[in-house]
Amino acid sequence: MEEKLYGNLGEKETELELANRTLARQAAEESIVLLKNDGALPICPGKLALYGMGARKTVKGGLGSGSVEERYSVTIEEGLRNAGYEITTRAWLDDYDREYEETYQAYVAMVEEQIKGMTNPMEIIPKAHSYVYRYPSGRMIADEDIETSDTESCVYVLMRQAGEGNDRRLEPGDYLLTDIERDHLTKVGAAYKHTIVVINIGGGVDMSFVEEIPGIDAVVNYVQGGEEGGNALANLLSGKVNFSGKLASTVMQHYEDVPFGEGFSYMNGDLDNEYYHEGIYVGYRYYDSFQKEVRYPFGYGLSYTTFQMKCLEAALEGDEIRLSVCVTNTGNQYAGREVVQVYASAPQGKLAKEYQSLAGFAKTKLLAPGESEVVSIQFDVSRMASYAEETAAWILEQGDYIIRVGNSSRNTEPAAVIRLEGDIVTQQCANQCTPVDRLETFAPLKAGSNGAESSWDIPVLLLDDTAVAAQTVDYREPEFIETEEEKAILDRLGPDKWAEFLRGGDLQNPPEGTLEISGAGGKTTTALLADGIRNVVMSDGPAGINIANKVKYMGGGKFAVAVIPERYNWGMMKAYAARMIPAGGKIVYRYATAWPVEMLLAQSWNLELLEEIGKGTAKEMEAFGITLWLAPGMNIHRNPLGGRNFEYYSEDPLLSGLCAAAVTRGVQSTEGLGTVIKHFACNDAEDNRNHSSSNVSERALREIHLRGFEYAVKESQPHGVMSSYNMINHVYTPNSHDLLTNILRCEWGYQGLVMTDWGSCNASAADAVQCAPAGNDLVMPGAAEEAEEIRNAMHEGKISETCVRKSAARVLRIMLKARTESVQQDRNKRSGDNA
């Protein structure tokens, strides 16, 4: 059988590219948030002034392993021009291009000097990317620019870039505006009748300018819109499409409002420790509980129309709360979609509680003016439970739970009261991942009531404690039941070869017969090819399939990179890679879709849309020979300076978890393909991520930082979970039995594969030998030395054969289910041999 190329020989756009491009544009349109509009929008196509570093250098997504090498991306300028706008400030934009090129070349020269003499690409890449390029602000906008623009309308694009390996800085040019940016905004705010500011940033930025600088009429939170972001924005600004996105993280007044923000990452003077003193009070849980004014609340977003929301019915059926909410478009011109958000306020008991937490949500269909829709939202009462460290139990404390319905955390109405006459334990656990450091006892000085008032005309529903089935966790690890095929293979191979499953495939000079998808992220073991065990390939994410877009097929299953990937954009690295590109061969094209980043997708609040994106990604995985997609990313937006916030959904664990579950369902609707949710857990800061300990209370860990993973696991059973680089309470996550076995497998019932992040078992970090006993099956990217260490430990009795076999079986199951032809051919071959 001819070797499958996993890609396209022709350079022409494929039907899959075109279909996914349409979906990517729809996703951006549904996710971009309108934060302010004093009559400036919509704006009809015509002459338009355009300024700002993101106008032409629009950032589609963040840097690092989550980047994508798509065929093309539409900038904001291109999108506006495509929609019929005439950009009349091209002279300013041309000058910016020249300034960018000069500063970028100086930056590259500096990096080249820093990596001079290095020869190992695996060392060059992280070293090079540790130096952050700061885009210039551009020259001052002159009176002549304004006069010749010949328009009353201006769009200014405020942009920042960030990525893996570095947290952002509380400095001008990063979180803070530069002086020249403030001068720009002051100038255009005064000069133009309508000034629209577009925020092209995958994280936070100081937005005090909105109120401090006169003349800013509209603000749009564009985030990072993927390959079709420019077209999507133009459709929204023109009114062709209505805004329907809602914030997935709070925009606070000032950085100083972030609880314990002065101690985040590099700012605390101790990169070896990250202290989570804020406890459960993250994001809106803090701002709402402490009654802090915010600039734009969680769940907030404007539209060109208006809506009315009314809860028609609230019912309690067993342990499930059901709400019916009627939403009406009360405008007279624009169709639109609204997001119904349900929050629960728990009573203050022995445990201090946040004022409210998200309990459910739904997005309406597109409603014409005057049209109504009744949406249904249901959720289990266990979503309202809190974790009591003293008794190691999830409990619903007695009292009144107020169910609130609205369209942001600061705009809700009470809809029902759930009354408990006694405490209810929903799950009895044992203490896990307990801290050893002293952490602040942090709660409002006066923990007020949850707002229950007897005068409300809302139903009071009595929860019968017999309706909630309390669970007591059995911490004996669930048995992994091997299939007959898995058992036969493992019996044939024997214990010494089981150890090979526990590490990734060879990076340098992979053996003959390896399934090699050049430019992908990694692969399972290639040490067992002679035994009839083919490997499978993984790709990074989560903004799309991160794979080299052009490769050469040299025949005999051999591929080589044909074009140097964007992530190797350094002179020395390019020169090294160019020497490795052989002559001849056929060019194979692998253009992946650059989806909007997760931070933006969460703002859609549309789980059906995210599931469709998962399905679109699965089609590309199948086309490119990818079995596991290392995505979605699920860490919490704990601080706006987090370097990878763009890769994560939200400050809220429920929204994060349900978004990840939706994408996973979409990917895994294609049998044999799977997601690997990451980074498990508390990888909320990037500086010194390999050696930093996230020191967090057990309650905050469970209620905030693990909860989203729990929802994703229980809702979708992803094929993989990736342990993070960092330690939790001074234990490396790949070596944490509490985290990977007791919580993940015993408490949540997870049956799938756990793998390390890349290189997390290098010297002075996690121990590869202790991974499998902890519940981490696969060490990535993998080396023969790691398998040898595991084998020796097994011979010395430090690891049991049973433990190694269980991890080997989990890896083998992924390999046998894979859709890649090399695996299927191998299975056919084995079937023939057995016959």
Phi, psi and omega in degrees: 000136181292140180297131178285137186276337183052068180160195184233134179284330179273150181274351183295145177300138182269164176299325179294317177302314183294319180294315180292328178297318177298317179294322179297321178293317178300319180297318179293319180299322181280349190249332180294135188252133172271114184266328181212143176203101178261048176088002181283334183240150358286162181234124184292146176304140182169204179289139185211131173276138182224125180224174173104152185296337182268003183295309177257330180265040182306132179271117179279332182191170184281175183268160175107204186296339181272008179282166182224141178255077182281172179292316181200161173227143181268118176285170178296319177299314181297319180297318179296318179293321177299329182274000176102005176281142175259113182278118188253015179237038184294334179296316178295318181294322177296319178296322178296319179303317180294318179295319177300313184297318179296313182289326180290320179294324176295322178295314180299319179299321179295316180295318179303320179295322182289330183258009181301135178091345178281143183236341183273117181303327181291343174263325182297313188299304180296326178296314180298318183282355176284347178260121187265129176273128176258120179295145176288158179279342184094162181289166178297138176288124186266161176302325180295322177302318182289316181296316182283346179291335170055047181205158176263359187238139184222138171245127177243124184256109177271120188231146168219154175237146178212174180182185184300139173096348182218135169276160179281170187240145177277068187218156172301138183093350175234255180293325181264153176285149172282163178301320183289328175295319176297320177296319177304308185295322177297318181295308184288328178298325180277329189273326186256148178293323180232121177240123181245125178257128179250125182264102180259072186218130178272052181170201184272163173204150178292115183252022178297339180299334183302321180264334185279331184255119180293151171094000176274110190266335182212147178226131182237127177269093185278332184058242177223110198269009180073193189290336181252014185301320181297317178293320180298315181299316180299319178297325180286316181296327182279345183088002176299324175235143180269146174295137174218006179283154178226143182301139175259356175213146183293143168257108183280170179293308183219155179303325181299345178282344179292125182299125181057027181297335180290349180255011184282134170049235185296342188284342183271359178073006182218088183288352178277348183221133173240115185261123181266062184295339183288346178062231182278354187271075180250136176062223184298336176301325176283307187296321179287320183290323182264006177054045177271134174293140178236163179281311176220122187282163174305134178085003186273147174180139182267170180219168172280354177233182180236157183227152170241138185234131180219128177279117182277325185206141172229127184222154177240114180243102185067241178253021181242132176265131179236132179234140171243122186235127178266127178244128181237133172282107184267004176280176181235009183227317189249137168285154182196171178237144179237153178251121175271123182244133180245128179240151177240130175252117182271152178290148175280117180236224174297328179263129172290135183241154169294157182301318179200161175217149180297132181242340180182166179195163176203147178251135181286169168287178176287116184258126175288161176308129181086349183277149180236158173215139174260118178255149179248135178229129178224148178202153180285143181298340180296340176297339182266001184285154176243158181260124178262111182295324185299321181253359181054047184223146168275123185226150166255110181283151182299153180130194183259128175256118183268123177263122184244144181234134179186198181239013167192169181293341180255010180219079182226164174230141176298137181242334181194160172241128172258118186253129176245130180267356177201164179294145177233125174271121179268331177206127177263116183249192167234152182299135182224150175051042185288143183285155175247349179267156175281125178244153181298145167270103193242120178196161176304144180303320176238101179286098183289181179288173178276005176096008181293132178227136183291342183280348181294138176265069181226155182292143173251116186251123182273122178271117178282123184295343177283348180281344182258117181276103179290138180247137172250122187287132172264113185272015167279121186304132180302141180291137176266113185272112179285143172286168179299320180295314179298317181297317181297318181294312182294322177298320181294320185285317181086162189303319183300324180276342174301324183299333181293332179294339189273011176219158182286176184282161182297131179276319181261130177051061179298149184297159176303137179092358179293138169283106187244108175260093188302131180088004176272181190276329184171182182205162174285178189306140174249011184276354185243020181299320180294341178266009178085015180253106180277153178272168170234163190245146179243153175230146176289168177203196014251008180273008181146181180284117180270099184211148178300133188276347176221127177227164176252131173265118186262001183092156178065028180078009182262130178235156174216148178297133181261328178233136183294124181300153181304326184289350176256038189278059177226140184308312182294319180292321178297317180297319179298312184292323181300324179293338183271354182272114182282161176280160178080192179086172179255137176282128175245129185260135180224071180276118180263159177280131172268098179287160168305147181295161185299323178303325178282316182302324179298332180288352174284331185052033185235098184290328177296320177297315180295326177294322177295323176297321175300319179293320177296322177294320180299322179296322177289321177304314181295320181292329185259002177081025181263131178261319181240127176260120184281075186187165358285160171273140191224014180287163190270142172287076183283329183214139183293350178269001179303126187294337181243026178304327180300332181276353183244157190281311199197171169276352184253129183290327180293311178300317179300311184295317181289326175297314180297320179296321180295313178299317180297316178301320180296313179296312187279002170290342170267113185301137177095346178255151183208162174259162173231099182289146189209166352255116192271098008207174177063030173271065186264352178229147186258328181298125179058036186298333182287342188228007183270143176257124174273107186262110193218145177293155180296322180296311179297321178302312185285317187282331185249304195271339176256340189300318179298318176300320180298314178300316182296317180296312185287330182276335189221350182045066178302151181294333183218156171230135178256121174289154188269172179288321193285171169267154167244118184050046171073017173239123179300135186300322178295344180250013184264103177295324177303314185285309192274336179249302186295316180275304187295313187267314184282315182281321186260349178075026182287135182246356190272197185272143170240132179232159176280162165287165190292119176077013183287349177256024174288177183306141177065016175239216182295158183260119182299325182294328183271001182293303184300316177300330179282338183116005177265109190282323194233127178263124183241151004281349172102142178207153180300328180298325181291319177297322179294319178299317180295318180296315179297319179297325178292318179295328181274001179080011180279336175229138181279152175298325180299317180297313181295319181296320181298315178295320178299320181294323179294319177293315181300322180299318177298318182294320182287332180276348187298153183263357180296141186296326183298323178290316181296318177301319182295321180294320177298320180297316181294324178297320178295319179297318181294327179292000000 
